mmCIF file of C-alpha atoms in Angstrom:
data_model
loop_
_atom_site.group_PDB
_atom_site.id
_atom_site.type_symbol
_atom_site.label_atom_id
_atom_site.label_comp_id
_atom_site.label_asym_id
_atom_site.label_seq_id
_atom_site.Cartn_x
_atom_site.Cartn_y
_atom_site.Cartn_z
ATOM 1 C CA MET H 165 0.135 -0.243 -0.236
ATOM 2 C CA GLY H 166 1.391 3.271 -0.823
ATOM 3 C CA LEU H 167 1.894 6.083 1.800
ATOM 4 C CA ILE H 168 -0.501 8.421 0.564
ATOM 5 C CA GLY H 169 -3.450 5.647 0.253
ATOM 6 C CA ARG H 170 -2.535 4.485 3.647
ATOM 7 C CA VAL H 171 -2.805 8.157 5.261
ATOM 8 C CA ILE H 172 -6.029 8.910 3.498
ATOM 9 C CA GLY H 173 -7.719 5.881 4.612
ATOM 10 C CA ASN H 174 -6.165 6.544 8.165
ATOM 11 C CA LEU H 175 -7.960 9.992 8.131
ATOM 12 C CA LEU H 176 -11.017 9.152 6.411
ATOM 13 C CA GLN H 177 -11.824 5.519 7.806
ATOM 14 C CA PRO H 178 -13.349 7.147 10.687
ATOM 15 C CA GLU H 179 -15.813 8.991 9.066
ATOM 16 C CA LEU H 180 -16.544 6.797 6.532
ATOM 17 C CA VAL H 181 -17.645 4.092 9.537
ATOM 18 C CA GLU H 182 -19.566 6.736 10.893
ATOM 19 C CA LEU H 183 -21.531 7.368 7.736
ATOM 20 C CA ILE H 184 -21.854 3.860 7.285
ATOM 21 C CA ALA H 185 -23.434 3.467 10.632
ATOM 22 C CA LYS H 186 -25.394 6.690 10.067
ATOM 23 C CA ARG H 187 -26.689 5.108 6.866
ATOM 24 C CA ASP H 188 -25.992 8.494 4.739
ATOM 25 C CA PHE H 189 -25.274 6.915 1.353
ATOM 26 C CA ALA H 190 -25.422 9.731 -0.612
ATOM 27 C CA GLN H 191 -22.768 11.490 1.447
ATOM 28 C CA LEU H 192 -20.197 8.056 1.117
ATOM 29 C CA ARG H 193 -21.121 8.198 -2.728
ATOM 30 C CA GLU H 194 -20.036 11.526 -2.873
ATOM 31 C CA ILE H 195 -16.916 11.445 -0.775
ATOM 32 C CA LEU H 196 -15.659 7.640 -2.453
ATOM 33 C CA CYS H 197 -16.480 9.271 -6.325
ATOM 34 C CA GLY H 198 -13.681 11.942 -5.650
ATOM 35 C CA PHE H 199 -11.103 9.283 -5.587
ATOM 36 C CA SER H 200 -9.541 7.227 -8.036
ATOM 37 C CA ALA H 201 -9.880 3.428 -8.315
ATOM 38 C CA PRO H 202 -6.217 2.513 -6.767
ATOM 39 C CA ASP H 203 -7.092 5.434 -4.097
ATOM 40 C CA LEU H 204 -10.208 3.654 -3.109
ATOM 41 C CA ALA H 205 -8.780 0.275 -3.152
ATOM 42 C CA GLU H 206 -6.258 1.272 -0.923
ATOM 43 C CA ILE H 207 -8.741 3.058 1.699
ATOM 44 C CA PHE H 208 -10.919 -0.354 1.328
ATOM 45 C CA THR H 209 -8.072 -2.508 2.756
ATOM 46 C CA ASP H 210 -8.068 -0.898 6.102
ATOM 47 C CA LEU H 211 -11.828 -1.380 6.291
ATOM 48 C CA LYS H 212 -13.823 -4.584 7.906
ATOM 49 C CA ALA H 213 -14.895 -6.580 4.989
ATOM 50 C CA ASP H 214 -18.599 -5.694 5.663
ATOM 51 C CA ASP H 215 -17.837 -2.331 5.572
ATOM 52 C CA GLU H 216 -16.138 -2.471 2.168
ATOM 53 C CA ALA H 217 -19.298 -4.608 0.666
ATOM 54 C CA VAL H 218 -21.399 -1.455 2.305
ATOM 55 C CA LEU H 219 -19.327 0.901 -0.169
ATOM 56 C CA LEU H 220 -18.480 -0.989 -2.675
ATOM 57 C CA ARG H 221 -22.421 -1.620 -3.480
ATOM 58 C CA ILE H 222 -22.924 2.149 -3.484
ATOM 59 C CA LEU H 223 -20.557 2.881 -6.039
ATOM 60 C CA PRO H 224 -21.033 3.214 -9.738
ATOM 61 C CA HIS H 225 -21.076 -0.214 -11.113
ATOM 62 C CA ALA H 226 -18.033 0.326 -13.403
ATOM 63 C CA LEU H 227 -15.831 2.004 -10.698
ATOM 64 C CA ALA H 228 -16.829 -0.381 -8.229
ATOM 65 C CA ALA H 229 -15.221 -3.166 -10.748
ATOM 66 C CA GLU H 230 -11.886 -1.539 -11.071
ATOM 67 C CA VAL H 231 -11.502 -0.783 -7.370
ATOM 68 C CA PHE H 232 -12.142 -4.335 -6.828
ATOM 69 C CA GLU H 233 -9.717 -5.503 -9.754
ATOM 70 C CA TYR H 234 -7.042 -3.374 -7.586
ATOM 71 C CA LEU H 235 -7.553 -5.190 -4.150
ATOM 72 C CA SER H 236 -5.129 -8.121 -3.246
ATOM 73 C CA LEU H 237 -6.251 -11.469 -3.727
ATOM 74 C CA GLU H 238 -7.328 -11.614 -0.019
ATOM 75 C CA ASP H 239 -9.172 -8.534 0.264
ATOM 76 C CA GLN H 240 -11.242 -9.699 -2.864
ATOM 77 C CA GLU H 241 -12.299 -13.360 -1.336
ATOM 78 C CA GLN H 242 -12.953 -11.843 1.838
ATOM 79 C CA LEU H 243 -15.065 -9.094 0.071
ATOM 80 C CA LEU H 244 -17.072 -11.482 -2.349
ATOM 81 C CA HIS H 245 -18.266 -13.783 1.081
ATOM 82 C CA ALA H 246 -19.333 -10.380 2.558
ATOM 83 C CA LEU H 247 -21.584 -9.562 -0.677
ATOM 84 C CA GLY H 248 -24.792 -11.076 -1.630
ATOM 85 C CA ASN H 249 -24.870 -13.364 -4.710
ATOM 86 C CA GLU H 250 -26.259 -10.226 -7.121
ATOM 87 C CA GLN H 251 -23.424 -7.864 -5.993
ATOM 88 C CA VAL H 252 -20.817 -10.599 -6.739
ATOM 89 C CA ALA H 253 -22.178 -11.717 -9.932
ATOM 90 C CA GLN H 254 -22.510 -7.979 -11.104
ATOM 91 C CA ILE H 255 -18.411 -7.431 -10.101
ATOM 92 C CA LEU H 256 -18.011 -10.786 -11.498
ATOM 93 C CA ASN H 257 -19.155 -10.033 -14.799
ATOM 94 C CA ASP H 258 -17.802 -6.410 -14.998
ATOM 95 C CA LEU H 259 -14.103 -7.814 -14.266
ATOM 96 C CA SER H 260 -11.707 -7.923 -17.328
ATOM 97 C CA PRO H 261 -11.215 -12.034 -18.171
ATOM 98 C CA ASP H 262 -7.649 -11.949 -17.284
ATOM 99 C CA ASP H 263 -8.076 -10.232 -13.858
ATOM 100 C CA ARG H 264 -11.287 -12.939 -13.423
ATOM 101 C CA THR H 265 -9.166 -15.839 -14.187
ATOM 102 C CA ARG H 266 -6.564 -14.823 -11.713
ATOM 103 C CA LEU H 267 -9.470 -14.758 -8.690
ATOM 104 C CA LEU H 268 -11.048 -17.726 -9.734
ATOM 105 C CA GLU H 269 -7.840 -19.853 -9.827
ATOM 106 C CA GLU H 270 -6.588 -19.045 -6.426
ATOM 107 C CA LEU H 271 -10.061 -19.728 -4.942
ATOM 108 C CA PRO H 272 -10.821 -23.518 -3.989
ATOM 109 C CA ALA H 273 -12.703 -25.409 -6.666
ATOM 110 C CA THR H 274 -16.217 -25.423 -5.172
ATOM 111 C CA ALA H 275 -15.942 -21.646 -4.324
ATOM 112 C CA THR H 276 -14.723 -21.129 -8.207
ATOM 113 C CA GLN H 277 -17.669 -23.443 -9.426
ATOM 114 C CA LYS H 278 -20.428 -21.046 -7.321
ATOM 115 C CA LEU H 279 -18.702 -18.234 -8.905
ATOM 116 C CA LEU H 280 -18.575 -19.356 -12.131
ATOM 117 C CA ASN H 281 -22.435 -20.108 -11.530
ATOM 118 C CA LEU H 282 -23.004 -16.168 -11.018
ATOM 119 C CA LEU H 283 -21.601 -15.137 -14.664
ATOM 120 C CA SER H 284 -23.686 -14.454 -17.430
ATOM 121 C CA PRO H 285 -23.590 -17.495 -20.153
ATOM 122 C CA ALA H 286 -21.243 -15.393 -22.371
ATOM 123 C CA GLU H 287 -18.827 -14.528 -19.398
ATOM 124 C CA ARG H 288 -18.649 -17.967 -18.213
ATOM 125 C CA LYS H 289 -17.640 -19.546 -21.865
ATOM 126 C CA ILE H 290 -14.756 -16.817 -21.344
ATOM 127 C CA ALA H 291 -13.902 -17.599 -17.808
ATOM 128 C CA LEU H 292 -13.876 -21.678 -18.787
ATOM 129 C CA ASP H 293 -11.636 -21.211 -21.497
ATOM 130 C CA LEU H 294 -9.241 -19.182 -19.840
ATOM 131 C CA LEU H 295 -9.268 -21.731 -16.860
ATOM 132 C CA GLY H 296 -9.177 -24.567 -19.182
ATOM 133 C CA TYR H 297 -5.411 -23.126 -20.043
ATOM 134 C CA PRO H 298 -2.536 -24.618 -17.686
ATOM 135 C CA LYS H 299 -1.791 -22.926 -14.516
ATOM 136 C CA ASP H 300 0.678 -20.601 -14.888
ATOM 137 C CA SER H 301 0.410 -20.797 -18.616
ATOM 138 C CA ILE H 302 0.243 -17.624 -21.033
ATOM 139 C CA GLY H 303 -3.186 -18.898 -22.007
ATOM 140 C CA ARG H 304 -4.339 -17.985 -18.384
ATOM 141 C CA ARG H 305 -3.284 -14.415 -18.592
ATOM 142 C CA MET H 306 -4.180 -13.427 -21.585
ATOM 143 C CA THR H 307 -7.461 -11.302 -22.405
ATOM 144 C CA PRO H 308 -9.534 -12.646 -25.255
ATOM 145 C CA ASP H 309 -10.777 -8.740 -25.362
ATOM 146 C CA PHE H 310 -8.426 -7.369 -28.069
ATOM 147 C CA VAL H 311 -9.322 -4.956 -30.753
ATOM 148 C CA SER H 312 -9.227 -6.810 -34.494
ATOM 149 C CA ILE H 313 -8.926 -4.472 -37.273
ATOM 150 C CA GLN H 314 -9.279 -5.823 -41.260
ATOM 151 C CA LYS H 315 -6.195 -5.570 -43.203
ATOM 152 C CA ASN H 316 -8.246 -4.393 -46.099
ATOM 153 C CA TRP H 317 -9.504 -1.106 -44.118
ATOM 154 C CA THR H 318 -8.150 1.988 -44.595
ATOM 155 C CA VAL H 319 -6.798 4.744 -41.886
ATOM 156 C CA ALA H 320 -10.333 6.096 -41.679
ATOM 157 C CA ASP H 321 -11.927 2.899 -41.160
ATOM 158 C CA VAL H 322 -9.866 1.865 -38.855
ATOM 159 C CA LEU H 323 -10.056 5.533 -36.791
ATOM 160 C CA SER H 324 -13.782 4.579 -36.848
ATOM 161 C CA HIS H 325 -13.646 1.185 -35.565
ATOM 162 C CA LEU H 326 -11.642 2.228 -32.766
ATOM 163 C CA ARG H 327 -13.998 5.201 -31.689
ATOM 164 C CA ARG H 328 -16.610 2.688 -31.701
ATOM 165 C CA GLU H 329 -15.059 -0.439 -30.058
ATOM 166 C CA GLY H 330 -12.480 1.353 -28.022
ATOM 167 C CA ARG H 331 -14.689 2.089 -25.154
ATOM 168 C CA ASN H 332 -15.193 -1.349 -24.633
ATOM 169 C CA ARG H 333 -11.755 -2.449 -24.573
ATOM 170 C CA GLU H 334 -9.382 -3.311 -21.854
ATOM 171 C CA SER H 335 -6.635 -2.027 -23.391
ATOM 172 C CA LEU H 336 -6.309 -0.252 -26.428
ATOM 173 C CA ASN H 337 -2.591 -0.424 -26.989
ATOM 174 C CA GLN H 338 -2.128 -3.259 -29.588
ATOM 175 C CA PHE H 339 -3.930 -4.220 -32.610
ATOM 176 C CA TYR H 340 -4.292 -7.215 -34.640
ATOM 177 C CA VAL H 341 -4.692 -7.278 -38.275
ATOM 178 C CA VAL H 342 -6.640 -10.276 -39.324
ATOM 179 C CA ASP H 343 -7.977 -11.122 -42.954
ATOM 180 C CA GLU H 344 -11.769 -11.959 -43.464
ATOM 181 C CA LYS H 345 -10.838 -15.583 -42.140
ATOM 182 C CA ALA H 346 -10.467 -14.576 -38.958
ATOM 183 C CA ASN H 347 -12.423 -12.155 -36.778
#
């Protein structure tokens, strides 16, 4: 944990716990949404799992999933136990495939199966495909969420495609040029 995150967490922790006790979710959301996901993850680290679960529930879904990705595996596991199935399903479906695989491979088989059952059919297929690769292989670390462009596209076609698809991708630092056989 970084020094700044630790200081922020120590300063905010009593106020956050008090606001949770008061059920002042609007104020909590306003405070939390002022921080970046990595800072929120560091703030969450010093809280009890039940308090973390409350805070994660009031964040916008995209931010909650991003914060979850920055937590340690141990914190992720504790938080999953504190959340209800609906919130767990939302987080798991929103996680990037490679981060979700990292979490699932660390859990006991029964917990992994339970979590896999919470995924949407499309996300479950992706998770099972990635978990099918040998442990510690590059296949488990890769993300199937990449941008492909057709070899016969113009620069204008590529830029248009990136504007449309880029928002839905974890990373835009690599593009794969494919032909009509691959897509």
